[in-house]
């Protein structure tokens, strides 16, 4: 069993929908949680960076961390076709430590 | 400023050839990481440098893989005697101490 589990999708939603992406993990030592967006043939781009449990909002994006359930989520409001990409969750023990990634969820936002 | 730069973007190697992949991190970033990303998978950690010191190489899959960062800036990942299972995208990331990682666009290696 992998340390970080993420449904690979693909997930297809209409433009304007609210998207919910999530990951579960098994290692309770993880303290830092990130979401990266990866477009085809590009490197991962940092979207959200959070420490420990709680919520963080940035524009249309909200990240939630529930350490008691070992569950993290990313919500995208008013989704746009430009949001179509693969979304990778990642986590680490320390702020600048090596990351453990999920498989990535492929998202398609359709007109 | 400029992001993490990797070269070449694409590399095709015949099985058994040696390859060298280059990473130019963001200026001033002390931490540098190499990851391997297979098709349809998330990146997997290979190795980590703090300045010129290689502090963790636990993810290197075999002794055919070697990484260096001699002056604490540019890094090179070398793969000797390439095998088909080495085909993947190799990502480099850099960061300031205790800060999030910033990734380059990777080198796509195809071994034929």
Short mmCIF file of C-alpha atoms in Angstrom, two decimals:
data_model
loop_
_atom_site.label_atom_id
_atom_site.label_comp_id
_atom_site.label_asym_id
_atom_site.label_seq_id
_atom_site.Cartn_x
_atom_site.Cartn_y
_atom_site.Cartn_z
CA UNK A 1 0.00 0.00 0.00
CA UNK A 2 1.31 3.45 -0.93
CA UNK A 3 1.94 6.09 1.74
CA UNK A 4 -0.27 8.54 -0.18
CA UNK A 5 -3.39 7.45 -2.04
CA UNK A 6 -5.07 9.58 -4.70
CA UNK A 7 -7.79 8.66 -7.18
CA UNK A 8 -6.24 9.05 -10.65
CA UNK A 9 -9.53 9.97 -12.32
CA UNK A 10 -10.07 11.17 -14.96
CA UNK A 11 -12.58 13.62 -13.54
CA UNK A 12 -14.71 15.59 -15.99
CA UNK A 13 -16.85 18.55 -14.87
CA UNK A 14 -18.74 21.35 -16.63
CA UNK A 15 -17.38 24.90 -16.54
CA UNK A 16 -18.42 26.72 -13.37
CA UNK A 17 -18.68 23.57 -11.25
CA UNK A 18 -17.10 23.15 -7.84
CA UNK A 19 -14.35 20.53 -7.97
CA UNK A 20 -13.33 18.43 -5.00
CA UNK A 21 -10.02 16.58 -5.06
CA UNK A 22 -8.64 14.57 -2.18
CA UNK A 23 -5.88 12.35 -0.85
CA UNK A 24 -5.47 10.01 2.06
CA UNK A 25 -2.20 9.11 3.71
CA UNK A 26 -0.88 6.66 6.24
CA UNK A 27 2.22 8.31 7.73
CA UNK A 28 1.29 10.41 10.78
CA UNK A 29 4.72 12.11 10.65
CA UNK A 30 3.63 14.25 7.69
CA UNK A 31 3.23 17.88 8.80
CA UNK A 32 3.32 19.89 5.56
CA UNK A 33 0.76 19.42 2.81
CA UNK A 34 0.83 20.77 -0.71
CA UNK A 35 -1.15 20.73 -3.90
CA UNK A 36 0.62 21.03 -7.23
CA UNK A 37 -0.91 21.51 -10.66
CA UNK A 38 0.81 19.89 -13.63
CA UNK A 39 -0.02 20.70 -17.23
CA UNK A 40 0.95 18.25 -19.94
CA UNK A 41 4.72 18.21 -20.59
CA UNK A 42 5.35 20.76 -17.83
CA UNK A 43 6.71 20.52 -14.31
CA UNK A 44 4.50 20.61 -11.19
CA UNK A 45 3.47 24.14 -10.18
CA UNK A 46 2.79 24.89 -6.51
CA UNK A 47 -0.83 25.88 -5.81
CA UNK A 48 -1.28 25.57 -2.06
CA UNK A 49 1.08 25.02 0.89
CA UNK A 50 -0.28 24.34 4.36
CA UNK A 51 1.08 23.30 7.71
CA UNK A 52 -0.78 20.88 9.98
CA UNK A 53 -4.60 20.79 10.17
CA UNK A 54 -6.96 23.52 9.05
CA UNK A 55 -8.15 25.43 6.00
CA UNK A 56 -6.39 27.80 3.66
CA UNK A 57 -8.01 29.85 0.92
CA UNK A 58 -6.38 31.51 -2.09
CA UNK A 59 -8.72 32.94 -4.69
CA UNK A 60 -10.81 30.13 -6.15
CA UNK A 61 -8.79 27.46 -4.33
CA UNK A 62 -9.33 26.13 -0.81
CA UNK A 63 -7.13 23.51 0.82
CA UNK A 64 -8.28 21.51 3.83
CA UNK A 65 -6.21 19.25 6.05
CA UNK A 66 -7.67 16.84 8.61
CA UNK A 67 -4.74 15.18 10.33
CA UNK A 68 -6.98 13.13 12.63
CA UNK A 69 -8.45 11.39 9.57
CA UNK A 70 -5.25 11.60 7.51
CA UNK A 71 -7.26 13.24 4.73
CA UNK A 72 -6.56 16.34 2.65
CA UNK A 73 -8.72 18.09 0.08
CA UNK A 74 -8.51 20.77 -2.57
CA UNK A 75 -11.64 22.60 -3.67
CA UNK A 76 -11.78 24.64 -6.87
CA UNK A 77 -14.70 27.06 -7.19
CA UNK A 78 -16.06 28.35 -10.50
CA UNK A 79 -13.88 25.94 -12.44
CA UNK A 80 -12.53 27.08 -15.81
CA UNK A 81 -11.27 25.16 -18.86
CA UNK A 82 -7.80 26.50 -17.99
CA UNK A 83 -8.00 24.45 -14.76
CA UNK A 84 -7.80 21.28 -16.86
CA UNK A 85 -4.61 19.60 -15.66
CA UNK A 86 -3.34 16.90 -13.34
CA UNK A 87 -3.50 17.79 -9.65
CA UNK A 88 -0.90 16.22 -7.39
CA UNK A 89 -1.08 16.15 -3.62
CA UNK A 90 2.25 16.06 -1.82
CA UNK A 91 3.35 15.96 1.78
CA UNK A 92 6.49 16.04 3.89
CA UNK A 93 7.74 15.79 7.45
CA UNK A 94 9.50 19.15 7.34
CA UNK A 95 9.09 22.42 5.47
CA UNK A 96 11.87 21.85 2.96
CA UNK A 97 12.08 18.10 3.19
CA UNK A 98 11.59 15.59 0.42
CA UNK A 99 8.03 15.25 -0.77
CA UNK A 100 5.90 12.13 -1.07
CA UNK A 101 3.39 12.53 -3.90
CA UNK A 102 0.07 11.00 -4.75
CA UNK A 103 -0.52 9.53 -8.19
CA UNK A 104 -2.25 12.70 -9.38
CA UNK A 105 -5.88 13.26 -10.45
CA UNK A 106 -6.50 14.22 -14.06
CA UNK A 107 -9.15 16.96 -14.26
CA UNK A 108 -10.98 18.14 -17.37
CA UNK A 109 -13.25 21.18 -17.23
CA UNK A 110 -15.54 21.22 -20.24
CA UNK A 111 -17.24 24.22 -21.89
CA UNK B 1 13.16 35.92 -11.85
CA UNK B 2 14.13 32.80 -13.80
CA UNK B 3 12.77 29.48 -12.63
CA UNK B 4 14.46 26.10 -12.45
CA UNK B 5 15.97 25.28 -15.82
CA UNK B 6 16.59 21.73 -17.04
CA UNK B 7 18.38 20.51 -20.14
CA UNK B 8 17.97 18.78 -22.44
CA UNK B 9 14.17 18.80 -22.55
CA UNK B 10 14.14 15.51 -24.43
CA UNK B 11 16.75 12.79 -24.62
CA UNK B 12 16.67 9.55 -26.58
CA UNK B 13 19.31 6.99 -25.66
CA UNK B 14 20.02 3.53 -26.91
CA UNK B 15 20.03 0.85 -24.23
CA UNK B 16 23.46 0.70 -22.65
CA UNK B 17 24.40 4.33 -23.32
CA UNK B 18 25.29 6.79 -20.56
CA UNK B 19 23.29 10.02 -20.19
CA UNK B 20 23.78 13.25 -18.24
CA UNK B 21 20.89 15.51 -17.28
CA UNK B 22 21.49 19.08 -16.12
CA UNK B 23 19.63 21.25 -13.62
CA UNK B 24 20.11 24.99 -13.04
CA UNK B 25 18.27 25.85 -9.82
CA UNK B 26 16.79 29.22 -8.88
CA UNK B 27 19.63 31.52 -7.84
CA UNK B 28 20.21 31.43 -4.09
CA UNK B 29 18.30 28.22 -3.47
CA UNK B 30 20.39 26.01 -1.22
CA UNK B 31 18.25 22.87 -1.50
CA UNK B 32 18.06 20.84 -4.70
CA UNK B 33 16.06 17.68 -5.33
CA UNK B 34 15.83 15.17 -8.18
CA UNK B 35 12.62 13.24 -8.82
CA UNK B 36 11.64 10.58 -11.34
CA UNK B 37 8.12 10.62 -12.81
CA UNK B 38 6.86 7.59 -14.70
CA UNK B 39 3.93 7.96 -17.08
CA UNK B 40 0.66 8.38 -15.19
CA UNK B 41 2.38 8.46 -11.80
CA UNK B 42 3.39 11.08 -9.27
CA UNK B 43 7.05 12.10 -8.95
CA UNK B 44 9.23 9.76 -6.88
CA UNK B 45 12.14 11.12 -4.83
CA UNK B 46 15.65 10.26 -6.02
CA UNK B 47 18.15 12.42 -4.15
CA UNK B 48 18.65 15.68 -2.22
CA UNK B 49 21.46 18.23 -1.93
CA UNK B 50 21.97 21.03 0.52
CA UNK B 51 24.51 23.27 -1.17
CA UNK B 52 27.18 20.85 -2.45
CA UNK B 53 26.48 18.12 0.10
CA UNK B 54 24.39 15.16 -0.99
CA UNK B 55 22.39 14.53 2.20
CA UNK B 56 19.99 11.86 0.98
CA UNK B 57 20.35 9.47 -1.94
CA UNK B 58 17.99 6.83 -0.66
CA UNK B 59 15.72 7.06 -3.72
CA UNK B 60 18.34 6.28 -6.35
CA UNK B 61 17.14 2.99 -7.86
CA UNK B 62 20.55 1.47 -8.53
CA UNK B 63 24.26 2.19 -8.55
CA UNK B 64 23.89 3.16 -12.21
CA UNK B 65 22.42 6.45 -11.01
CA UNK B 66 24.75 9.16 -9.78
CA UNK B 67 24.15 12.82 -8.96
CA UNK B 68 26.50 15.67 -8.17
CA UNK B 69 26.41 19.38 -7.34
CA UNK B 70 30.10 20.25 -7.00
CA UNK B 71 29.82 24.02 -6.46
CA UNK B 72 26.46 24.10 -4.75
CA UNK B 73 24.60 25.45 -7.77
CA UNK B 74 24.20 23.47 -11.01
CA UNK B 75 23.52 19.76 -10.58
CA UNK B 76 23.94 16.83 -12.93
CA UNK B 77 22.14 13.50 -12.77
CA UNK B 78 24.04 10.78 -14.58
CA UNK B 79 22.65 7.41 -15.57
CA UNK B 80 25.11 4.79 -16.72
CA UNK B 81 24.28 1.85 -19.00
CA UNK B 82 20.67 2.99 -19.46
CA UNK B 83 17.89 0.39 -19.41
CA UNK B 84 14.35 0.60 -20.80
CA UNK B 85 12.93 0.89 -17.28
CA UNK B 86 14.86 4.16 -16.90
CA UNK B 87 12.49 5.81 -19.40
CA UNK B 88 10.70 8.55 -17.46
CA UNK B 89 10.61 12.29 -16.88
CA UNK B 90 13.38 13.46 -14.56
CA UNK B 91 12.37 16.53 -12.57
CA UNK B 92 14.63 18.86 -10.66
CA UNK B 93 13.34 21.12 -7.87
CA UNK B 94 14.99 23.76 -5.73
CA UNK B 95 14.03 25.65 -2.60
CA UNK B 96 15.21 27.95 0.13
CA UNK B 97 15.67 26.30 3.52
CA UNK B 98 12.34 25.07 4.96
CA UNK B 99 10.36 26.42 2.00
CA UNK B 100 8.23 24.84 -0.73
CA UNK B 101 9.86 23.22 -3.73
CA UNK B 102 9.84 24.84 -7.16
CA UNK B 103 10.09 22.43 -10.08
CA UNK B 104 11.59 22.66 -13.53
CA UNK B 105 9.83 21.29 -16.63
CA UNK B 106 11.88 18.12 -16.57
CA UNK B 107 13.90 16.05 -19.01
CA UNK B 108 11.94 13.34 -20.80
CA UNK B 109 14.26 10.35 -21.23
CA UNK B 110 13.37 7.60 -23.68
CA UNK B 111 15.57 4.51 -23.77
CA UNK B 112 15.19 2.44 -26.95
#
